[in-house]
Amino acid sequence: MTQEQKFRNKVNNLSLLLAVLVVFFHSNAYLHESHDNFACRFQYFICNDLSQGAVPTFFAISGFLFYRNFDFSQLKRKWSSRIRSLVIPYLFWNIVYTMYMFLVSKMPFVGTDAFPLDIPHLARGIFYHEYNGPFWYMFQLILLTFLCPVLYTIMKRKATAIPFLVLLYAL
């Protein structure tokens, strides 16, 4: 097994663990018991405390992989890859969810307000995930991906990275 294959296996194993933690985090709604015994406290720790770090760790892995051996000559190829892996699925599923919301709002027995099929609603649904809430993370990842030249330029030198991080922390 090559070094690259070993590295990819480690990334895949960590990603699997993080995916399980995301599922645990979203299952915390079933924690209705008091936390007066070890099993409940342990379950609460896994589902709430430990799982909180899963999505930020996914972001860190994505950023690490994006910047691994990075130079600006690779930017077009990397952006093209992210368009296929992030932007196209994001837009596709947001279109599906927006159309679903439109169709469901037309059903009289659902009891929701009619969904106006106009440009503002379509734009918010398709480009800003208004009707597909769980896609907040993809939206953030897309923004960070396309801001990467700016972030890379700022973060590669201590003289700009430290003030930038202090500013982020202050905000």
Short mmCIF file of N, CA and C in Angstrom, two decimals:
data_model
loop_
_atom_site.label_atom_id
_atom_site.label_comp_id
_atom_site.label_asym_id
_atom_site.label_seq_id
_atom_site.Cartn_x
_atom_site.Cartn_y
_atom_site.Cartn_z
N MET A 1 0.85 -1.17 0.00
CA MET A 1 0.00 0.00 0.00
C MET A 1 0.90 1.24 0.00
N THR A 2 0.61 2.18 -0.89
CA THR A 2 1.42 3.39 -0.98
C THR A 2 1.08 4.36 0.15
N GLN A 3 1.93 5.34 0.33
CA GLN A 3 1.70 6.37 1.34
C GLN A 3 0.39 7.11 1.06
N GLU A 4 0.13 7.38 -0.20
CA GLU A 4 -1.10 8.09 -0.58
C GLU A 4 -2.33 7.25 -0.23
N GLN A 5 -2.27 5.94 -0.50
CA GLN A 5 -3.40 5.07 -0.17
C GLN A 5 -3.63 5.02 1.35
N LYS A 6 -2.53 4.96 2.12
CA LYS A 6 -2.65 4.96 3.58
C LYS A 6 -3.28 6.27 4.06
N PHE A 7 -2.84 7.37 3.47
CA PHE A 7 -3.40 8.67 3.84
C PHE A 7 -4.89 8.71 3.52
N ARG A 8 -5.26 8.28 2.32
CA ARG A 8 -6.68 8.28 1.92
C ARG A 8 -7.51 7.39 2.83
N ASN A 9 -6.97 6.24 3.24
CA ASN A 9 -7.68 5.36 4.16
C ASN A 9 -7.93 6.05 5.50
N LYS A 10 -6.91 6.76 5.99
CA LYS A 10 -7.08 7.49 7.26
C LYS A 10 -8.15 8.56 7.13
N VAL A 11 -8.14 9.30 6.03
CA VAL A 11 -9.15 10.33 5.80
C VAL A 11 -10.54 9.70 5.71
N ASN A 12 -10.66 8.60 4.98
CA ASN A 12 -11.96 7.93 4.85
C ASN A 12 -12.45 7.38 6.18
N ASN A 13 -11.56 6.80 6.98
CA ASN A 13 -11.96 6.28 8.29
C ASN A 13 -12.41 7.41 9.21
N LEU A 14 -11.67 8.51 9.21
CA LEU A 14 -12.07 9.66 10.02
C LEU A 14 -13.40 10.22 9.54
N SER A 15 -13.60 10.29 8.24
CA SER A 15 -14.87 10.78 7.69
C SER A 15 -16.03 9.89 8.09
N LEU A 16 -15.82 8.58 8.09
CA LEU A 16 -16.88 7.65 8.53
C LEU A 16 -17.22 7.90 10.00
N LEU A 17 -16.21 8.03 10.83
CA LEU A 17 -16.45 8.31 12.25
C LEU A 17 -17.22 9.62 12.43
N LEU A 18 -16.83 10.64 11.68
CA LEU A 18 -17.52 11.94 11.77
C LEU A 18 -18.96 11.83 11.29
N ALA A 19 -19.20 11.05 10.24
CA ALA A 19 -20.57 10.86 9.76
C ALA A 19 -21.43 10.19 10.83
N VAL A 20 -20.87 9.21 11.52
CA VAL A 20 -21.60 8.55 12.60
C VAL A 20 -21.90 9.55 13.72
N LEU A 21 -20.93 10.41 14.03
CA LEU A 21 -21.14 11.42 15.07
C LEU A 21 -22.23 12.42 14.66
N VAL A 22 -22.31 12.76 13.38
CA VAL A 22 -23.39 13.65 12.91
C VAL A 22 -24.74 12.97 13.13
N VAL A 23 -24.83 11.68 12.82
CA VAL A 23 -26.08 10.94 13.06
C VAL A 23 -26.40 10.95 14.54
N PHE A 24 -25.40 10.69 15.39
CA PHE A 24 -25.62 10.72 16.84
C PHE A 24 -26.12 12.09 17.28
N PHE A 25 -25.50 13.15 16.77
CA PHE A 25 -25.91 14.50 17.14
C PHE A 25 -27.38 14.73 16.82
N HIS A 26 -27.81 14.28 15.65
CA HIS A 26 -29.20 14.50 15.25
C HIS A 26 -30.16 13.53 15.92
N SER A 27 -29.64 12.54 16.62
CA SER A 27 -30.52 11.63 17.34
C SER A 27 -30.73 12.06 18.79
N ASN A 28 -30.13 13.18 19.18
CA ASN A 28 -30.23 13.60 20.58
C ASN A 28 -31.64 13.98 20.99
N ALA A 29 -32.55 14.11 20.07
CA ALA A 29 -33.94 14.44 20.42
C ALA A 29 -34.57 13.30 21.22
N TYR A 30 -33.97 12.13 21.18
CA TYR A 30 -34.53 10.99 21.90
C TYR A 30 -34.02 10.89 23.33
N LEU A 31 -33.26 11.86 23.77
CA LEU A 31 -32.72 11.85 25.13
C LEU A 31 -33.70 12.55 26.08
N HIS A 32 -34.74 11.85 26.46
CA HIS A 32 -35.75 12.46 27.31
C HIS A 32 -35.57 12.10 28.78
N GLU A 33 -34.72 11.12 29.04
CA GLU A 33 -34.53 10.71 30.43
C GLU A 33 -33.64 11.70 31.16
N SER A 34 -33.71 11.63 32.46
CA SER A 34 -32.80 12.48 33.24
C SER A 34 -31.38 11.95 33.08
N HIS A 35 -30.43 12.77 33.42
CA HIS A 35 -29.03 12.40 33.26
C HIS A 35 -28.44 11.94 34.60
N ASP A 36 -29.22 11.14 35.33
CA ASP A 36 -28.77 10.75 36.66
C ASP A 36 -28.05 9.41 36.68
N ASN A 37 -27.87 8.77 35.53
CA ASN A 37 -27.10 7.53 35.53
C ASN A 37 -26.01 7.60 34.47
N PHE A 38 -25.04 6.72 34.59
CA PHE A 38 -23.87 6.76 33.72
C PHE A 38 -24.25 6.61 32.25
N ALA A 39 -25.15 5.68 31.94
CA ALA A 39 -25.52 5.43 30.55
C ALA A 39 -26.11 6.67 29.90
N CYS A 40 -26.98 7.37 30.60
CA CYS A 40 -27.58 8.59 30.05
C CYS A 40 -26.55 9.70 29.90
N ARG A 41 -25.67 9.86 30.90
CA ARG A 41 -24.63 10.88 30.80
C ARG A 41 -23.67 10.57 29.66
N PHE A 42 -23.33 9.29 29.48
CA PHE A 42 -22.42 8.90 28.40
C PHE A 42 -23.08 9.15 27.04
N GLN A 43 -24.34 8.77 26.91
CA GLN A 43 -25.07 9.00 25.66
C GLN A 43 -25.16 10.50 25.37
N TYR A 44 -25.44 11.28 26.40
CA TYR A 44 -25.52 12.73 26.23
C TYR A 44 -24.16 13.29 25.79
N PHE A 45 -23.08 12.81 26.40
CA PHE A 45 -21.74 13.25 26.03
C PHE A 45 -21.45 12.95 24.56
N ILE A 46 -21.77 11.75 24.11
CA ILE A 46 -21.52 11.37 22.70
C ILE A 46 -22.40 12.19 21.77
N CYS A 47 -23.71 12.24 22.06
CA CYS A 47 -24.66 12.87 21.15
C CYS A 47 -24.58 14.39 21.13
N ASN A 48 -24.19 15.00 22.22
CA ASN A 48 -24.18 16.47 22.27
C ASN A 48 -22.78 17.05 22.31
N ASP A 49 -21.99 16.63 23.27
CA ASP A 49 -20.68 17.26 23.46
C ASP A 49 -19.68 16.84 22.38
N LEU A 50 -19.46 15.56 22.23
CA LEU A 50 -18.46 15.06 21.28
C LEU A 50 -18.88 15.32 19.84
N SER A 51 -20.13 15.13 19.55
CA SER A 51 -20.61 15.27 18.17
C SER A 51 -20.61 16.70 17.67
N GLN A 52 -20.54 17.67 18.57
CA GLN A 52 -20.51 19.08 18.17
C GLN A 52 -19.33 19.38 17.25
N GLY A 53 -18.26 18.63 17.39
CA GLY A 53 -17.07 18.89 16.60
C GLY A 53 -17.05 18.21 15.25
N ALA A 54 -18.06 17.43 14.91
CA ALA A 54 -18.02 16.65 13.68
C ALA A 54 -18.03 17.54 12.43
N VAL A 55 -18.95 18.47 12.32
CA VAL A 55 -19.03 19.31 11.12
C VAL A 55 -17.82 20.22 10.99
N PRO A 56 -17.37 20.90 12.08
CA PRO A 56 -16.13 21.68 11.93
C PRO A 56 -14.94 20.82 11.51
N THR A 57 -14.90 19.58 11.96
CA THR A 57 -13.79 18.70 11.56
C THR A 57 -13.91 18.34 10.08
N PHE A 58 -15.14 18.13 9.59
CA PHE A 58 -15.33 17.93 8.15
C PHE A 58 -14.81 19.14 7.38
N PHE A 59 -15.11 20.34 7.86
CA PHE A 59 -14.62 21.55 7.21
C PHE A 59 -13.10 21.59 7.22
N ALA A 60 -12.51 21.22 8.34
CA ALA A 60 -11.04 21.23 8.45
C ALA A 60 -10.42 20.22 7.48
N ILE A 61 -11.01 19.04 7.38
CA ILE A 61 -10.51 18.03 6.44
C ILE A 61 -10.61 18.55 5.02
N SER A 62 -11.75 19.13 4.69
CA SER A 62 -11.95 19.66 3.35
C SER A 62 -10.92 20.74 3.04
N GLY A 63 -10.71 21.64 4.00
CA GLY A 63 -9.71 22.70 3.81
C GLY A 63 -8.31 22.14 3.67
N PHE A 64 -8.00 21.14 4.50
CA PHE A 64 -6.67 20.52 4.42
C PHE A 64 -6.46 19.88 3.05
N LEU A 65 -7.46 19.14 2.58
CA LEU A 65 -7.34 18.48 1.28
C LEU A 65 -7.26 19.50 0.15
N PHE A 66 -8.00 20.60 0.29
CA PHE A 66 -7.97 21.62 -0.75
C PHE A 66 -6.59 22.27 -0.85
N TYR A 67 -6.00 22.55 0.31
CA TYR A 67 -4.72 23.25 0.33
C TYR A 67 -3.50 22.32 0.33
N ARG A 68 -3.73 21.05 0.33
CA ARG A 68 -2.61 20.09 0.32
C ARG A 68 -1.83 20.26 -0.98
N ASN A 69 -0.56 20.57 -0.87
CA ASN A 69 0.32 20.80 -2.03
C ASN A 69 -0.23 21.89 -2.95
N PHE A 70 -0.81 22.92 -2.39
CA PHE A 70 -1.50 23.94 -3.17
C PHE A 70 -0.54 24.96 -3.76
N ASP A 71 -0.80 25.36 -4.99
CA ASP A 71 -0.26 26.59 -5.56
C ASP A 71 -1.32 27.12 -6.53
N PHE A 72 -1.21 28.39 -6.87
CA PHE A 72 -2.27 29.04 -7.65
C PHE A 72 -2.45 28.46 -9.04
N SER A 73 -1.48 27.74 -9.56
CA SER A 73 -1.65 27.12 -10.88
C SER A 73 -2.69 26.01 -10.83
N GLN A 74 -3.00 25.50 -9.65
CA GLN A 74 -3.99 24.42 -9.49
C GLN A 74 -5.40 24.94 -9.23
N LEU A 75 -5.52 26.23 -9.07
CA LEU A 75 -6.80 26.80 -8.63
C LEU A 75 -7.95 26.47 -9.58
N LYS A 76 -7.75 26.63 -10.87
CA LYS A 76 -8.81 26.37 -11.83
C LYS A 76 -9.27 24.92 -11.76
N ARG A 77 -8.32 23.99 -11.68
CA ARG A 77 -8.65 22.56 -11.59
C ARG A 77 -9.40 22.26 -10.29
N LYS A 78 -8.93 22.84 -9.19
CA LYS A 78 -9.58 22.60 -7.90
C LYS A 78 -11.00 23.18 -7.86
N TRP A 79 -11.14 24.41 -8.39
CA TRP A 79 -12.49 25.00 -8.43
C TRP A 79 -13.41 24.18 -9.33
N SER A 80 -12.90 23.73 -10.45
CA SER A 80 -13.71 22.91 -11.36
C SER A 80 -14.18 21.64 -10.65
N SER A 81 -13.29 21.02 -9.91
CA SER A 81 -13.64 19.82 -9.16
C SER A 81 -14.71 20.13 -8.11
N ARG A 82 -14.57 21.25 -7.41
CA ARG A 82 -15.55 21.61 -6.37
C ARG A 82 -16.89 22.02 -6.98
N ILE A 83 -16.88 22.55 -8.18
CA ILE A 83 -18.16 22.86 -8.84
C ILE A 83 -18.92 21.56 -9.07
N ARG A 84 -18.21 20.53 -9.53
CA ARG A 84 -18.86 19.23 -9.76
C ARG A 84 -19.28 18.56 -8.46
N SER A 85 -18.45 18.67 -7.42
CA SER A 85 -18.75 17.92 -6.20
C SER A 85 -19.60 18.70 -5.19
N LEU A 86 -19.63 20.03 -5.28
CA LEU A 86 -20.39 20.83 -4.32
C LEU A 86 -21.51 21.65 -4.95
N VAL A 87 -21.16 22.48 -5.92
CA VAL A 87 -22.12 23.45 -6.45
C VAL A 87 -23.26 22.76 -7.21
N ILE A 88 -22.94 21.84 -8.08
CA ILE A 88 -23.99 21.18 -8.86
C ILE A 88 -24.94 20.39 -7.96
N PRO A 89 -24.45 19.53 -7.02
CA PRO A 89 -25.40 18.86 -6.12
C PRO A 89 -26.19 19.84 -5.25
N TYR A 90 -25.53 20.91 -4.80
CA TYR A 90 -26.21 21.92 -3.98
C TYR A 90 -27.38 22.53 -4.75
N LEU A 91 -27.12 22.97 -5.97
CA LEU A 91 -28.18 23.59 -6.78
C LEU A 91 -29.27 22.58 -7.13
N PHE A 92 -28.87 21.36 -7.51
CA PHE A 92 -29.85 20.33 -7.88
C PHE A 92 -30.81 20.06 -6.73
N TRP A 93 -30.27 19.77 -5.54
CA TRP A 93 -31.14 19.43 -4.42
C TRP A 93 -31.93 20.62 -3.92
N ASN A 94 -31.40 21.81 -4.03
CA ASN A 94 -32.18 22.99 -3.66
C ASN A 94 -33.33 23.22 -4.64
N ILE A 95 -33.11 22.94 -5.92
CA ILE A 95 -34.20 23.02 -6.90
C ILE A 95 -35.27 21.99 -6.56
N VAL A 96 -34.86 20.77 -6.25
CA VAL A 96 -35.81 19.71 -5.88
C VAL A 96 -36.61 20.12 -4.65
N TYR A 97 -35.95 20.60 -3.60
CA TYR A 97 -36.65 21.00 -2.38
C TYR A 97 -37.56 22.19 -2.63
N THR A 98 -37.13 23.15 -3.41
CA THR A 98 -37.95 24.32 -3.68
C THR A 98 -39.21 23.92 -4.44
N MET A 99 -39.07 23.06 -5.43
CA MET A 99 -40.25 22.60 -6.18
C MET A 99 -41.16 21.75 -5.29
N TYR A 100 -40.56 20.96 -4.42
CA TYR A 100 -41.34 20.17 -3.48
C TYR A 100 -42.17 21.09 -2.58
N MET A 101 -41.55 22.13 -2.04
CA MET A 101 -42.27 23.06 -1.19
C MET A 101 -43.40 23.75 -1.95
N PHE A 102 -43.13 24.09 -3.20
CA PHE A 102 -44.18 24.70 -4.03
C PHE A 102 -45.35 23.74 -4.21
N LEU A 103 -45.06 22.49 -4.56
CA LEU A 103 -46.13 21.51 -4.80
C LEU A 103 -46.90 21.20 -3.52
N VAL A 104 -46.18 21.03 -2.41
CA VAL A 104 -46.86 20.73 -1.14
C VAL A 104 -47.73 21.89 -0.71
N SER A 105 -47.29 23.11 -0.95
CA SER A 105 -48.08 24.27 -0.53
C SER A 105 -49.39 24.38 -1.32
N LYS A 106 -49.47 23.72 -2.45
CA LYS A 106 -50.69 23.75 -3.27
C LYS A 106 -51.71 22.70 -2.84
N MET A 107 -51.31 21.77 -1.98
CA MET A 107 -52.22 20.72 -1.51
C MET A 107 -53.12 21.28 -0.42
N PRO A 108 -54.44 21.23 -0.63
CA PRO A 108 -55.34 21.88 0.32
C PRO A 108 -55.34 21.25 1.71
N PHE A 109 -55.04 19.98 1.81
CA PHE A 109 -55.11 19.30 3.10
C PHE A 109 -53.84 19.49 3.95
N VAL A 110 -52.82 20.12 3.40
CA VAL A 110 -51.57 20.32 4.14
C VAL A 110 -51.71 21.48 5.12
N GLY A 111 -52.42 22.51 4.74
CA GLY A 111 -52.67 23.62 5.64
C GLY A 111 -51.53 24.63 5.73
N THR A 112 -50.71 24.70 4.70
CA THR A 112 -49.65 25.71 4.70
C THR A 112 -50.06 26.85 3.79
N ASP A 113 -49.39 27.97 3.96
CA ASP A 113 -49.63 29.11 3.08
C ASP A 113 -49.16 28.76 1.68
N ALA A 114 -49.83 29.33 0.70
CA ALA A 114 -49.43 29.10 -0.70
C ALA A 114 -48.03 29.65 -0.92
N PHE A 115 -47.26 28.90 -1.63
CA PHE A 115 -45.87 29.26 -1.94
C PHE A 115 -45.89 30.03 -3.25
N PRO A 116 -45.58 31.33 -3.22
CA PRO A 116 -45.59 32.08 -4.47
C PRO A 116 -44.41 31.68 -5.35
N LEU A 117 -44.68 31.40 -6.58
CA LEU A 117 -43.63 31.01 -7.51
C LEU A 117 -43.12 32.27 -8.20
N ASP A 118 -42.32 33.03 -7.46
CA ASP A 118 -41.75 34.26 -8.00
C ASP A 118 -40.23 34.23 -7.85
N ILE A 119 -39.58 35.19 -8.46
CA ILE A 119 -38.12 35.23 -8.50
C ILE A 119 -37.50 35.27 -7.09
N PRO A 120 -37.98 36.13 -6.18
CA PRO A 120 -37.35 36.15 -4.85
C PRO A 120 -37.42 34.80 -4.12
N HIS A 121 -38.60 34.14 -4.15
CA HIS A 121 -38.72 32.85 -3.48
C HIS A 121 -37.86 31.78 -4.15
N LEU A 122 -37.88 31.76 -5.48
CA LEU A 122 -37.05 30.78 -6.19
C LEU A 122 -35.57 31.02 -5.92
N ALA A 123 -35.14 32.26 -5.95
CA ALA A 123 -33.72 32.58 -5.72
C ALA A 123 -33.30 32.17 -4.30
N ARG A 124 -34.12 32.50 -3.30
CA ARG A 124 -33.78 32.13 -1.92
C ARG A 124 -33.77 30.62 -1.75
N GLY A 125 -34.68 29.95 -2.40
CA GLY A 125 -34.74 28.49 -2.30
C GLY A 125 -33.58 27.81 -3.00
N ILE A 126 -33.24 28.27 -4.19
CA ILE A 126 -32.21 27.59 -4.99
C ILE A 126 -30.81 28.01 -4.58
N PHE A 127 -30.58 29.30 -4.39
CA PHE A 127 -29.22 29.77 -4.14
C PHE A 127 -28.89 29.93 -2.67
N TYR A 128 -29.92 30.05 -1.81
CA TYR A 128 -29.65 30.26 -0.40
C TYR A 128 -30.30 29.21 0.50
N HIS A 129 -30.63 28.06 -0.02
CA HIS A 129 -31.11 26.88 0.73
C HIS A 129 -32.23 27.19 1.73
N GLU A 130 -33.10 28.13 1.41
CA GLU A 130 -34.13 28.51 2.37
C GLU A 130 -35.07 27.35 2.71
N TYR A 131 -35.33 26.47 1.77
CA TYR A 131 -36.26 25.36 1.99
C TYR A 131 -35.53 24.04 2.21
N ASN A 132 -34.23 24.09 2.26
CA ASN A 132 -33.41 22.90 2.46
C ASN A 132 -32.38 23.24 3.53
N GLY A 133 -32.87 23.45 4.74
CA GLY A 133 -32.05 23.91 5.85
C GLY A 133 -30.76 23.17 6.11
N PRO A 134 -30.75 21.84 6.02
CA PRO A 134 -29.50 21.14 6.29
C PRO A 134 -28.36 21.48 5.33
N PHE A 135 -28.64 22.18 4.27
CA PHE A 135 -27.57 22.52 3.33
C PHE A 135 -26.81 23.78 3.73
N TRP A 136 -27.01 24.27 4.94
CA TRP A 136 -26.24 25.42 5.41
C TRP A 136 -24.75 25.11 5.31
N TYR A 137 -24.38 23.85 5.63
CA TYR A 137 -22.96 23.51 5.64
C TYR A 137 -22.37 23.52 4.23
N MET A 138 -23.15 23.09 3.23
CA MET A 138 -22.65 23.12 1.86
C MET A 138 -22.52 24.56 1.38
N PHE A 139 -23.47 25.40 1.74
CA PHE A 139 -23.39 26.81 1.38
C PHE A 139 -22.11 27.43 1.94
N GLN A 140 -21.83 27.15 3.22
CA GLN A 140 -20.62 27.69 3.84
C GLN A 140 -19.36 27.14 3.17
N LEU A 141 -19.38 25.86 2.84
CA LEU A 141 -18.22 25.24 2.19
C LEU A 141 -17.99 25.81 0.80
N ILE A 142 -19.06 26.07 0.07
CA ILE A 142 -18.93 26.69 -1.25
C ILE A 142 -18.34 28.09 -1.12
N LEU A 143 -18.84 28.88 -0.17
CA LEU A 143 -18.28 30.22 0.04
C LEU A 143 -16.79 30.16 0.38
N LEU A 144 -16.44 29.29 1.28
CA LEU A 144 -15.03 29.17 1.67
C LEU A 144 -14.16 28.69 0.52
N THR A 145 -14.70 27.80 -0.30
CA THR A 145 -13.94 27.29 -1.44
C THR A 145 -13.62 28.41 -2.42
N PHE A 146 -14.59 29.26 -2.68
CA PHE A 146 -14.35 30.33 -3.65
C PHE A 146 -13.61 31.52 -3.05
N LEU A 147 -13.54 31.58 -1.72
CA LEU A 147 -12.73 32.60 -1.07
C LEU A 147 -11.29 32.13 -0.85
N CYS A 148 -10.99 30.90 -1.25
CA CYS A 148 -9.69 30.32 -0.92
C CYS A 148 -8.49 31.13 -1.40
N PRO A 149 -8.50 31.77 -2.56
CA PRO A 149 -7.30 32.55 -2.92
C PRO A 149 -7.03 33.68 -1.92
N VAL A 150 -8.10 34.32 -1.47
CA VAL A 150 -7.95 35.40 -0.50
C VAL A 150 -7.47 34.83 0.84
N LEU A 151 -8.14 33.77 1.30
CA LEU A 151 -7.76 33.17 2.57
C LEU A 151 -6.32 32.63 2.54
N TYR A 152 -5.97 31.99 1.44
CA TYR A 152 -4.62 31.45 1.31
C TYR A 152 -3.58 32.56 1.36
N THR A 153 -3.83 33.63 0.65
CA THR A 153 -2.90 34.76 0.62
C THR A 153 -2.74 35.36 2.01
N ILE A 154 -3.84 35.52 2.73
CA ILE A 154 -3.79 36.09 4.08
C ILE A 154 -3.09 35.13 5.05
N MET A 155 -3.43 33.85 4.98
CA MET A 155 -2.97 32.90 6.00
C MET A 155 -1.56 32.38 5.78
N LYS A 156 -0.98 32.57 4.62
CA LYS A 156 0.34 31.96 4.40
C LYS A 156 1.48 32.77 5.02
N ARG A 157 1.21 34.00 5.47
CA ARG A 157 2.24 34.83 6.13
C ARG A 157 1.76 35.20 7.53
N LYS A 158 2.64 35.04 8.50
CA LYS A 158 2.29 35.36 9.89
C LYS A 158 1.87 36.82 10.05
N ALA A 159 2.51 37.71 9.29
CA ALA A 159 2.23 39.14 9.44
C ALA A 159 0.79 39.48 9.09
N THR A 160 0.16 38.71 8.24
CA THR A 160 -1.25 38.96 7.90
C THR A 160 -2.18 37.94 8.58
N ALA A 161 -1.67 36.75 8.84
CA ALA A 161 -2.51 35.70 9.42
C ALA A 161 -2.92 36.03 10.85
N ILE A 162 -1.98 36.48 11.66
CA ILE A 162 -2.28 36.72 13.08
C ILE A 162 -3.30 37.85 13.24
N PRO A 163 -3.13 39.01 12.60
CA PRO A 163 -4.18 40.05 12.73
C PRO A 163 -5.54 39.58 12.19
N PHE A 164 -5.51 38.81 11.12
CA PHE A 164 -6.76 38.30 10.54
C PHE A 164 -7.46 37.37 11.54
N LEU A 165 -6.72 36.47 12.17
CA LEU A 165 -7.32 35.56 13.15
C LEU A 165 -7.82 36.30 14.37
N VAL A 166 -7.09 37.33 14.80
CA VAL A 166 -7.54 38.15 15.92
C VAL A 166 -8.85 38.86 15.55
N LEU A 167 -8.91 39.40 14.35
CA LEU A 167 -10.14 40.05 13.88
C LEU A 167 -11.30 39.08 13.83
N LEU A 168 -11.07 37.88 13.31
CA LEU A 168 -12.13 36.86 13.29
C LEU A 168 -12.61 36.52 14.69
N TYR A 169 -11.66 36.37 15.58
CA TYR A 169 -12.01 36.06 16.96
C TYR A 169 -12.84 37.19 17.58
N ALA A 170 -12.43 38.43 17.32
CA ALA A 170 -13.15 39.58 17.86
C ALA A 170 -14.56 39.68 17.30
N LEU A 171 -14.71 39.34 16.02
CA LEU A 171 -16.05 39.39 15.41
C LEU A 171 -16.93 38.30 15.97
#
